[in-house]
Amino acid sequence: MKLRSVRGTHDLFGEDINKYNIINSVVSKNAKINSFKELQTPIIEFTDLFSKPLGEQSDVVLKEMYTFKDRNDDLLTLRPEYTTPMIRAAITNNLLNELPLKVYGIGPMFRRERPQKGRYRQFNQINFEIFGSNDYFSDLELICVANDILKSILPKNELILNINSLGSRANLSEYKTKLSKYFIDNKQKLSADSVNKIHLNPLRILDSKNENDICISKNAPMINEFINKDSKNHYEKIKDGLKFYNIKFIENLNLVRGLDYYCSTVFEFKTNQLGSQDTVLGGGRYDGLISILGGPDISGIGWAAGIERISMLMDVNETIDSSVHLAITDEKYKKHLMKAIKYLQENEISFYWNYKYNLKKSLSKANTNQTKFIIIIGEDEYNRDSYTVKLLSTGEQHELTLDRLKQFINDKS
Ligand code: HAM
C-alpha cells in the first residue's frame, strides 16, 4: 500500500516552510514591539476545557473535535483553538496576578472538518490575546497588531477588515431570542442546514452562504437595535481609533463569528482570493469566558489567523539555502575539502557538498541553486594548499589560502 498522509493534513517543506518561517519571524517581531509574551500550550487538553466555552451546540464541539479516551479513562482532545488553552495556562500558572496579561503563540490546531481549499484538519494558527482589560484601546491595539502583521507579510494584498459589535451578553441573549422567533416565522424559506440552527445558534444563519438564507436574513432584526449604551460607546471609540490610525474597515452587521464565547467587539480580515474560506484572521471580545473557566471575573479579547490561508496569499520563492558550494575533482583531495568544511562551519558560512567527485555536475547544481560562491578543490589547489573561489554571478575567480576565504566572501556578498 502506498504511504500517504492523513486526509486534511499536509507536510511543510520547500516554499511552504519558507513562508511559515517568514510569518513566524514577522509575528515574533511584532509581538516584541507590542510587549506580548510568548505562551506555548500542550496540544492535548481535557475535553471539558472546550465543550462549554466553545458552545456545546457549536459545530466545533459537536462534530469537529478529535477526542479520545486515555488509558485511565480521561477524556482528552487535540486543541481545536488556542484561546481556551491560553486562559487555562494563565490560570494554572498564576499568570493573572499582574494585569493586563498580553500573550501570543503559534502552533498546530485540529478540527475534523471537511477538507477543502484553505480548510484542513491540522492547521497552524497565530494567536494573540489580552486578558484583564476592557479599555477600548486593547481592542484597537489588537486590530492594529493584526493589521501590521498582515501588511508586512502581504504588502500587495487588500484584505478587508470587517467589524461589528454584539453588545453585552444580556443584549446578545435578547437578540438571539428575537432572531430565533423571526427565523421560525420564516422557516419554510430557509435551507435545511439553517433550520437546524434556529434553536442551536440562530446567529450562524446570518453568515450562511445559501442564497435563500441570505435573502431571509436581509429582513431579520439587526444586532445594533439591541446593544446597550456602553457597548455602543465602546464600539464608536474603536471606529474612531481605526480612523485615527488610517485603517480602512467596513461595518458588517452580519458578522457574528463561529464560536459561542464572543460578545461586544468582533472583527475579521477577509480576502476575495480564497473562495469560500475567505477569513484569514478573526477574533473578538469574550468577557465572561475567563470566569467560566474558573479564573477571575476579568475581560478578554484576542484573535487568531490561519498560517495556511496567509501562505496561500504569499508570493515567495524557495530561498537559496547555502552561500557556498563545494566542488572536488577527486577523492584523493578529500582531506583538503574536509579542512575547508571545518573552516566554513567555524566561520558560520553556509555550505553544501553533494558527496560527489564531479566538477561539471557540481557547477551545474550550484547554478540551479543560484549559489553565490563555488569553492573548487583539484590537484593544483591540493598541491598549493589553496582553494579556488568562483563568484557565480560574474564568473570571476581567485585562488586563495583558507584564512582569506571569509574576508573574500564577506567583501563579495
Ligand atoms: P476561528 O475563526 O475559528 O477563531 O479561527 C481563526 C482562523 O484560523 C480562521 O480565520 C482561519 O484563518 C484559521 N482556520 C480556522 N479553521 C481552519 C481550518 N480548518 N483550516 C485552516 N485554517 C483554519 C478562533 O479559533 C478563535 N480562537 C480566535 C480568537 C482568538 N478569538 C479570540 N481570541
mmCIF file of C-alpha atoms in Angstrom, residues 31-348:
data_model
loop_
_atom_site.group_PDB
_atom_site.id
_atom_site.type_symbol
_atom_site.label_atom_id
_atom_site.label_comp_id
_atom_site.label_asym_id
_atom_site.label_seq_id
_atom_site.Cartn_x
_atom_site.Cartn_y
_atom_site.Cartn_z
ATOM 1 C CA ALA A 31 4.852 40.652 19.400
ATOM 2 C CA LYS A 32 8.085 42.011 20.841
ATOM 3 C CA ILE A 33 7.400 45.593 19.705
ATOM 4 C CA ASN A 34 3.989 45.473 21.376
ATOM 5 C CA SER A 35 5.164 43.582 24.517
ATOM 6 C CA PHE A 36 3.219 40.348 24.012
ATOM 7 C CA LYS A 37 4.879 37.404 25.785
ATOM 8 C CA GLU A 38 5.097 34.016 24.122
ATOM 9 C CA LEU A 39 2.926 31.302 25.663
ATOM 10 C CA GLN A 40 3.009 27.777 24.213
ATOM 11 C CA THR A 41 0.448 25.279 25.479
ATOM 12 C CA PRO A 42 0.220 21.489 25.059
ATOM 13 C CA ILE A 43 -1.613 20.045 22.081
ATOM 14 C CA ILE A 44 -3.745 17.787 24.294
ATOM 15 C CA GLU A 45 -6.094 19.165 26.940
ATOM 16 C CA PHE A 46 -9.007 17.761 28.938
ATOM 17 C CA THR A 47 -12.111 17.786 26.727
ATOM 18 C CA ASP A 48 -14.124 19.777 29.300
ATOM 19 C CA LEU A 49 -11.908 22.781 28.643
ATOM 20 C CA PHE A 50 -13.524 23.172 25.232
ATOM 21 C CA SER A 51 -17.092 21.820 25.495
ATOM 22 C CA LYS A 52 -18.811 24.608 27.400
ATOM 23 C CA PRO A 53 -16.807 27.691 26.344
ATOM 24 C CA LEU A 54 -16.969 26.960 22.624
ATOM 25 C CA GLY A 55 -20.713 26.286 22.867
ATOM 26 C CA GLU A 56 -21.934 22.750 23.428
ATOM 27 C CA GLN A 57 -24.072 23.047 20.306
ATOM 28 C CA SER A 58 -21.392 24.608 18.094
ATOM 29 C CA ASP A 59 -20.025 22.770 15.062
ATOM 30 C CA VAL A 60 -16.548 22.666 16.584
ATOM 31 C CA VAL A 61 -17.763 20.855 19.690
ATOM 32 C CA LEU A 62 -20.412 18.677 18.057
ATOM 33 C CA LYS A 63 -18.560 17.444 15.014
ATOM 34 C CA GLU A 64 -15.024 18.682 14.761
ATOM 35 C CA MET A 65 -13.085 17.781 17.875
ATOM 36 C CA TYR A 66 -10.530 14.989 17.887
ATOM 37 C CA THR A 67 -11.465 13.454 21.225
ATOM 38 C CA PHE A 68 -10.280 10.184 22.688
ATOM 39 C CA LYS A 69 -10.169 8.310 25.968
ATOM 40 C CA ASP A 70 -6.786 7.972 27.623
ATOM 41 C CA ARG A 71 -5.881 4.632 29.241
ATOM 42 C CA ASN A 72 -7.131 5.883 32.600
ATOM 43 C CA ASP A 73 -10.442 6.921 31.006
ATOM 44 C CA ASP A 74 -9.639 10.664 30.975
ATOM 45 C CA LEU A 75 -11.364 12.293 28.027
ATOM 46 C CA LEU A 76 -8.745 14.249 26.058
ATOM 47 C CA THR A 77 -8.997 16.488 22.987
ATOM 48 C CA LEU A 78 -6.458 17.767 20.464
ATOM 49 C CA ARG A 79 -6.833 21.530 20.812
ATOM 50 C CA PRO A 80 -9.207 22.922 18.151
ATOM 51 C CA GLU A 81 -8.253 26.510 19.043
ATOM 52 C CA TYR A 82 -5.834 28.446 21.222
ATOM 53 C CA THR A 83 -7.889 30.909 23.307
ATOM 54 C CA THR A 84 -9.230 28.462 25.903
ATOM 55 C CA PRO A 85 -5.854 26.668 26.372
ATOM 56 C CA MET A 86 -4.191 30.063 26.825
ATOM 57 C CA ILE A 87 -6.711 31.008 29.513
ATOM 58 C CA ARG A 88 -6.229 27.585 31.140
ATOM 59 C CA ALA A 89 -2.456 28.084 31.109
ATOM 60 C CA ALA A 90 -2.767 31.597 32.576
ATOM 61 C CA ILE A 91 -4.945 30.283 35.414
ATOM 62 C CA THR A 92 -2.871 27.127 36.048
ATOM 63 C CA ASN A 93 0.399 29.059 36.204
ATOM 64 C CA ASN A 94 -0.929 32.070 38.180
ATOM 65 C CA LEU A 95 -0.159 34.444 35.342
ATOM 66 C CA LEU A 96 -3.231 36.557 36.018
ATOM 67 C CA ASN A 97 -1.820 38.149 39.176
ATOM 68 C CA GLU A 98 -0.453 41.026 37.186
ATOM 69 C CA LEU A 99 -2.864 42.502 34.651
ATOM 70 C CA PRO A 100 -3.191 43.122 31.813
ATOM 71 C CA LEU A 101 -1.548 39.964 30.523
ATOM 72 C CA LYS A 102 -0.617 40.104 26.846
ATOM 73 C CA VAL A 103 0.273 36.746 25.301
ATOM 74 C CA TYR A 104 0.791 35.222 21.887
ATOM 75 C CA GLY A 105 1.557 31.824 20.412
ATOM 76 C CA ILE A 106 1.914 29.929 17.174
ATOM 77 C CA GLY A 107 1.131 26.258 16.680
ATOM 78 C CA PRO A 108 -0.999 23.481 15.233
ATOM 79 C CA MET A 109 -4.774 23.174 15.826
ATOM 80 C CA PHE A 110 -7.008 20.218 14.941
ATOM 81 C CA ARG A 111 -10.563 20.217 13.594
ATOM 82 C CA ARG A 112 -12.225 17.310 11.830
ATOM 83 C CA GLU A 113 -13.782 19.474 9.123
ATOM 84 C CA ARG A 114 -14.461 18.509 5.528
ATOM 85 C CA PRO A 115 -11.131 19.386 3.883
ATOM 86 C CA GLN A 116 -11.148 21.868 1.012
ATOM 87 C CA LYS A 117 -9.014 24.751 -0.271
ATOM 88 C CA GLY A 118 -7.906 26.702 2.818
ATOM 89 C CA ARG A 119 -9.536 24.245 5.208
ATOM 90 C CA TYR A 120 -7.520 21.492 6.850
ATOM 91 C CA ARG A 121 -7.871 19.074 9.731
ATOM 92 C CA GLN A 122 -4.470 20.044 11.104
ATOM 93 C CA PHE A 123 -3.584 23.677 10.510
ATOM 94 C CA ASN A 124 -1.393 26.302 12.154
ATOM 95 C CA GLN A 125 -2.679 29.354 13.963
ATOM 96 C CA ILE A 126 -1.127 32.584 15.150
ATOM 97 C CA ASN A 127 -2.910 33.706 18.271
ATOM 98 C CA PHE A 128 -2.835 36.980 20.234
ATOM 99 C CA GLU A 129 -4.750 37.583 23.487
ATOM 100 C CA ILE A 130 -5.086 40.342 26.090
ATOM 101 C CA PHE A 131 -6.506 39.300 29.460
ATOM 102 C CA GLY A 132 -7.760 41.813 32.020
ATOM 103 C CA SER A 133 -8.581 44.981 30.119
ATOM 104 C CA ASN A 134 -11.839 46.417 28.897
ATOM 105 C CA ASP A 135 -10.216 49.630 27.716
ATOM 106 C CA TYR A 136 -11.236 50.198 24.102
ATOM 107 C CA PHE A 137 -7.551 50.705 23.321
ATOM 108 C CA SER A 138 -6.936 46.964 23.873
ATOM 109 C CA ASP A 139 -9.418 46.187 21.068
ATOM 110 C CA LEU A 140 -7.769 48.800 18.894
ATOM 111 C CA GLU A 141 -4.248 47.657 19.734
ATOM 112 C CA LEU A 142 -5.051 44.061 18.788
ATOM 113 C CA ILE A 143 -6.608 45.079 15.483
ATOM 114 C CA CYS A 144 -3.574 47.303 14.758
ATOM 115 C CA VAL A 145 -1.121 44.478 15.535
ATOM 116 C CA ALA A 146 -3.129 42.193 13.231
ATOM 117 C CA ASN A 147 -3.133 44.847 10.528
ATOM 118 C CA ASP A 148 0.639 45.472 10.863
ATOM 119 C CA ILE A 149 1.450 41.764 10.682
ATOM 120 C CA LEU A 150 -0.763 41.174 7.652
ATOM 121 C CA LYS A 151 0.517 44.307 5.904
ATOM 122 C CA SER A 152 4.169 43.327 6.317
ATOM 123 C CA ILE A 153 3.599 39.747 5.158
ATOM 124 C CA LEU A 154 1.183 40.624 2.356
ATOM 125 C CA PRO A 155 2.155 44.168 1.265
ATOM 126 C CA LYS A 156 0.305 43.927 -2.049
ATOM 127 C CA ASN A 157 -2.810 42.312 -0.732
ATOM 128 C CA GLU A 158 -6.015 44.189 0.003
ATOM 129 C CA LEU A 159 -7.505 42.399 2.993
ATOM 130 C CA ILE A 160 -10.790 43.847 4.138
ATOM 131 C CA LEU A 161 -11.290 44.480 7.831
ATOM 132 C CA ASN A 162 -14.907 43.755 8.867
ATOM 133 C CA ILE A 163 -16.051 44.845 12.317
ATOM 134 C CA ASN A 164 -19.222 44.611 14.384
ATOM 135 C CA SER A 165 -20.390 44.849 17.974
ATOM 136 C CA LEU A 166 -22.516 42.128 19.550
ATOM 137 C CA GLY A 167 -23.211 44.199 22.697
ATOM 138 C CA SER A 168 -23.208 42.718 26.199
ATOM 139 C CA ARG A 169 -24.083 39.061 26.935
ATOM 140 C CA ALA A 170 -27.592 40.171 28.015
ATOM 141 C CA ASN A 171 -28.056 42.124 24.761
ATOM 142 C CA LEU A 172 -26.886 39.135 22.778
ATOM 143 C CA SER A 173 -29.207 36.738 24.552
ATOM 144 C CA GLU A 174 -32.213 39.020 23.940
ATOM 145 C CA TYR A 175 -31.175 39.353 20.309
ATOM 146 C CA LYS A 176 -30.860 35.568 19.887
ATOM 147 C CA THR A 177 -34.421 35.086 21.207
ATOM 148 C CA LYS A 178 -35.800 37.663 18.755
ATOM 149 C CA LEU A 179 -33.781 36.205 15.923
ATOM 150 C CA SER A 180 -34.994 32.638 16.594
ATOM 151 C CA LYS A 181 -38.563 33.876 16.561
ATOM 152 C CA TYR A 182 -38.036 35.662 13.253
ATOM 153 C CA PHE A 183 -36.458 32.581 11.657
ATOM 154 C CA ILE A 184 -39.224 30.288 12.988
ATOM 155 C CA ASP A 185 -41.719 32.561 11.251
ATOM 156 C CA ASN A 186 -39.748 32.214 8.006
ATOM 157 C CA LYS A 187 -38.773 28.560 8.396
ATOM 158 C CA GLN A 188 -40.227 27.391 5.049
ATOM 159 C CA LYS A 189 -37.830 29.535 3.052
ATOM 160 C CA LEU A 190 -34.645 28.600 4.949
ATOM 161 C CA SER A 191 -32.139 25.890 3.951
ATOM 162 C CA ALA A 192 -32.292 22.644 5.957
ATOM 163 C CA ASP A 193 -28.937 23.474 7.490
ATOM 164 C CA SER A 194 -30.193 26.813 8.764
ATOM 165 C CA VAL A 195 -33.446 25.329 10.098
ATOM 166 C CA ASN A 196 -31.292 23.116 12.323
ATOM 167 C CA LYS A 197 -29.549 26.197 13.662
ATOM 168 C CA ILE A 198 -32.714 28.111 14.674
ATOM 169 C CA HIS A 199 -32.648 26.774 18.213
ATOM 170 C CA LEU A 200 -28.974 25.842 18.471
ATOM 171 C CA ASN A 201 -27.401 29.086 17.296
ATOM 172 C CA PRO A 202 -29.565 31.421 15.194
ATOM 173 C CA LEU A 203 -26.625 33.849 14.827
ATOM 174 C CA ARG A 204 -24.915 31.413 12.480
ATOM 175 C CA ILE A 205 -27.809 31.684 9.996
ATOM 176 C CA LEU A 206 -26.734 35.293 9.442
ATOM 177 C CA ASP A 207 -23.438 34.252 7.883
ATOM 178 C CA SER A 208 -24.900 31.409 5.804
ATOM 179 C CA LYS A 209 -23.783 31.459 2.176
ATOM 180 C CA ASN A 210 -27.051 29.949 0.874
ATOM 181 C CA GLU A 211 -28.937 32.387 -1.432
ATOM 182 C CA ASN A 212 -32.347 31.840 0.230
ATOM 183 C CA ASP A 213 -30.873 32.243 3.711
ATOM 184 C CA ILE A 214 -29.165 35.473 2.660
ATOM 185 C CA CYS A 215 -32.484 36.762 1.331
ATOM 186 C CA ILE A 216 -34.351 35.940 4.581
ATOM 187 C CA SER A 217 -31.536 37.347 6.739
ATOM 188 C CA LYS A 218 -31.830 40.715 4.996
ATOM 189 C CA ASN A 219 -35.063 41.458 6.865
ATOM 190 C CA ALA A 220 -34.057 39.847 10.166
ATOM 191 C CA PRO A 221 -33.761 42.009 13.295
ATOM 192 C CA MET A 222 -30.322 43.662 13.488
ATOM 193 C CA ILE A 223 -27.929 43.389 16.438
ATOM 194 C CA ASN A 224 -27.391 47.172 16.547
ATOM 195 C CA GLU A 225 -31.027 47.597 17.615
ATOM 196 C CA PHE A 226 -30.247 45.652 20.781
ATOM 197 C CA ILE A 227 -26.884 46.820 22.048
ATOM 198 C CA ASN A 228 -26.723 48.998 25.171
ATOM 199 C CA LYS A 229 -25.217 52.465 25.530
ATOM 200 C CA ASP A 230 -21.869 51.331 26.989
ATOM 201 C CA SER A 231 -21.289 48.827 24.196
ATOM 202 C CA LYS A 232 -22.236 51.433 21.599
ATOM 203 C CA ASN A 233 -19.816 53.897 23.129
ATOM 204 C CA HIS A 234 -17.019 51.330 23.242
ATOM 205 C CA TYR A 235 -17.672 50.447 19.604
ATOM 206 C CA GLU A 236 -17.744 54.091 18.484
ATOM 207 C CA LYS A 237 -14.349 54.717 20.128
ATOM 208 C CA ILE A 238 -12.836 51.742 18.326
ATOM 209 C CA LYS A 239 -14.119 53.016 14.982
ATOM 210 C CA ASP A 240 -12.749 56.447 15.825
ATOM 211 C CA GLY A 241 -9.362 54.913 16.674
ATOM 212 C CA LEU A 242 -9.293 52.979 13.405
ATOM 213 C CA LYS A 243 -9.897 56.224 11.505
ATOM 214 C CA PHE A 244 -7.207 57.922 13.612
ATOM 215 C CA TYR A 245 -4.744 55.198 12.545
ATOM 216 C CA ASN A 246 -5.987 55.285 8.953
ATOM 217 C CA ILE A 247 -7.067 51.654 8.968
ATOM 218 C CA LYS A 248 -9.862 51.042 6.491
ATOM 219 C CA PHE A 249 -12.796 48.940 7.692
ATOM 220 C CA ILE A 250 -16.345 48.057 6.857
ATOM 221 C CA GLU A 251 -19.106 47.605 9.389
ATOM 222 C CA ASN A 252 -20.708 44.236 8.849
ATOM 223 C CA LEU A 253 -23.861 43.739 10.905
ATOM 224 C CA ASN A 254 -23.950 40.060 9.950
ATOM 225 C CA LEU A 255 -20.515 39.399 11.401
ATOM 226 C CA VAL A 256 -21.190 37.136 14.381
ATOM 227 C CA ARG A 257 -18.185 34.692 14.477
ATOM 228 C CA GLY A 258 -18.469 30.932 14.827
ATOM 229 C CA LEU A 259 -17.628 30.302 18.473
ATOM 230 C CA ASP A 260 -20.045 30.887 21.338
ATOM 231 C CA TYR A 261 -17.816 32.868 23.682
ATOM 232 C CA TYR A 262 -17.898 36.231 21.883
ATOM 233 C CA CYS A 263 -19.658 39.426 22.919
ATOM 234 C CA SER A 264 -19.053 43.138 22.223
ATOM 235 C CA THR A 265 -16.357 43.746 19.562
ATOM 236 C CA VAL A 266 -15.883 41.151 16.794
ATOM 237 C CA PHE A 267 -13.679 41.523 13.732
ATOM 238 C CA GLU A 268 -12.339 39.628 10.735
ATOM 239 C CA PHE A 269 -9.831 40.295 7.974
ATOM 240 C CA LYS A 270 -11.257 38.835 4.781
ATOM 241 C CA THR A 271 -9.964 38.244 1.275
ATOM 242 C CA ASN A 272 -11.747 37.631 -2.009
ATOM 243 C CA GLN A 273 -8.953 35.387 -3.277
ATOM 244 C CA LEU A 274 -9.597 32.170 -1.386
ATOM 245 C CA GLY A 275 -13.140 31.182 -2.361
ATOM 246 C CA SER A 276 -15.436 30.244 0.486
ATOM 247 C CA GLN A 277 -12.670 30.035 3.134
ATOM 248 C CA ASP A 278 -12.293 33.792 2.948
ATOM 249 C CA THR A 279 -11.463 34.681 6.556
ATOM 250 C CA VAL A 280 -7.744 34.972 7.106
ATOM 251 C CA LEU A 281 -7.918 36.309 10.658
ATOM 252 C CA GLY A 282 -10.756 36.555 13.151
ATOM 253 C CA GLY A 283 -11.340 37.443 16.756
ATOM 254 C CA GLY A 284 -13.168 39.487 19.300
ATOM 255 C CA ARG A 285 -14.019 40.111 22.917
ATOM 256 C CA TYR A 286 -15.021 37.288 25.250
ATOM 257 C CA ASP A 287 -15.854 38.988 28.548
ATOM 258 C CA GLY A 288 -17.098 36.341 30.999
ATOM 259 C CA LEU A 289 -15.155 33.430 29.486
ATOM 260 C CA ILE A 290 -12.230 33.581 31.916
ATOM 261 C CA SER A 291 -14.547 33.277 34.924
ATOM 262 C CA ILE A 292 -16.498 30.414 33.286
ATOM 263 C CA LEU A 293 -13.154 28.572 33.185
ATOM 264 C CA GLY A 294 -12.558 29.154 36.901
ATOM 265 C CA GLY A 295 -10.458 32.308 36.671
ATOM 266 C CA PRO A 296 -11.188 35.818 37.981
ATOM 267 C CA ASP A 297 -14.038 37.840 36.507
ATOM 268 C CA ILE A 298 -11.913 39.811 34.054
ATOM 269 C CA SER A 299 -12.345 40.655 30.389
ATOM 270 C CA GLY A 300 -10.504 39.187 27.455
ATOM 271 C CA ILE A 301 -10.021 39.869 23.799
ATOM 272 C CA GLY A 302 -7.940 38.264 21.069
ATOM 273 C CA TRP A 303 -7.643 36.978 17.535
ATOM 274 C CA ALA A 304 -6.286 34.070 15.561
ATOM 275 C CA ALA A 305 -5.087 33.818 11.978
ATOM 276 C CA GLY A 306 -4.592 30.719 9.863
ATOM 277 C CA ILE A 307 -0.998 30.370 8.647
ATOM 278 C CA GLU A 308 -2.046 28.194 5.673
ATOM 279 C CA ARG A 309 -4.536 30.834 4.492
ATOM 280 C CA ILE A 310 -1.944 33.611 4.799
ATOM 281 C CA SER A 311 0.596 31.408 2.953
ATOM 282 C CA MET A 312 -1.804 30.915 0.057
ATOM 283 C CA LEU A 313 -1.771 34.680 -0.481
ATOM 284 C CA MET A 314 2.024 34.996 -0.287
ATOM 285 C CA ASP A 315 4.334 35.134 -3.206
ATOM 286 C CA VAL A 316 7.650 33.651 -2.073
ATOM 287 C CA ASN A 317 10.173 31.533 -3.910
ATOM 288 C CA GLU A 318 12.246 28.859 -2.334
ATOM 289 C CA THR A 319 15.190 30.757 -0.869
ATOM 290 C CA ILE A 320 18.789 29.885 -1.570
ATOM 291 C CA ASP A 321 19.898 27.567 1.183
ATOM 292 C CA SER A 322 23.660 27.844 1.212
ATOM 293 C CA SER A 323 26.071 30.558 0.137
ATOM 294 C CA VAL A 324 28.981 28.273 -0.794
ATOM 295 C CA HIS A 325 29.008 25.156 -2.935
ATOM 296 C CA LEU A 326 31.993 22.812 -2.716
ATOM 297 C CA ALA A 327 33.252 21.018 -5.818
ATOM 298 C CA ILE A 328 36.015 18.408 -5.682
ATOM 299 C CA THR A 329 37.505 16.648 -8.669
ATOM 300 C CA ASP A 330 38.871 13.503 -6.999
ATOM 301 C CA GLU A 331 38.519 11.598 -3.760
ATOM 302 C CA LYS A 332 42.311 11.897 -3.291
ATOM 303 C CA TYR A 333 41.829 15.514 -2.107
ATOM 304 C CA LYS A 334 39.111 14.761 0.407
ATOM 305 C CA LYS A 335 41.128 15.808 3.495
ATOM 306 C CA HIS A 336 41.742 19.163 1.810
ATOM 307 C CA LEU A 337 37.961 19.507 1.342
ATOM 308 C CA MET A 338 37.364 18.465 4.967
ATOM 309 C CA LYS A 339 39.691 21.261 6.100
ATOM 310 C CA ALA A 340 37.625 23.782 4.139
ATOM 311 C CA ILE A 341 34.369 22.437 5.603
ATOM 312 C CA LYS A 342 35.697 22.803 9.154
ATOM 313 C CA TYR A 343 36.714 26.374 8.365
ATOM 314 C CA LEU A 344 33.276 27.235 6.913
ATOM 315 C CA GLN A 345 31.497 25.720 9.915
ATOM 316 C CA GLU A 346 33.659 27.657 12.367
ATOM 317 C CA ASN A 347 33.069 30.882 10.478
ATOM 318 C CA GLU A 348 29.309 30.249 10.184
#
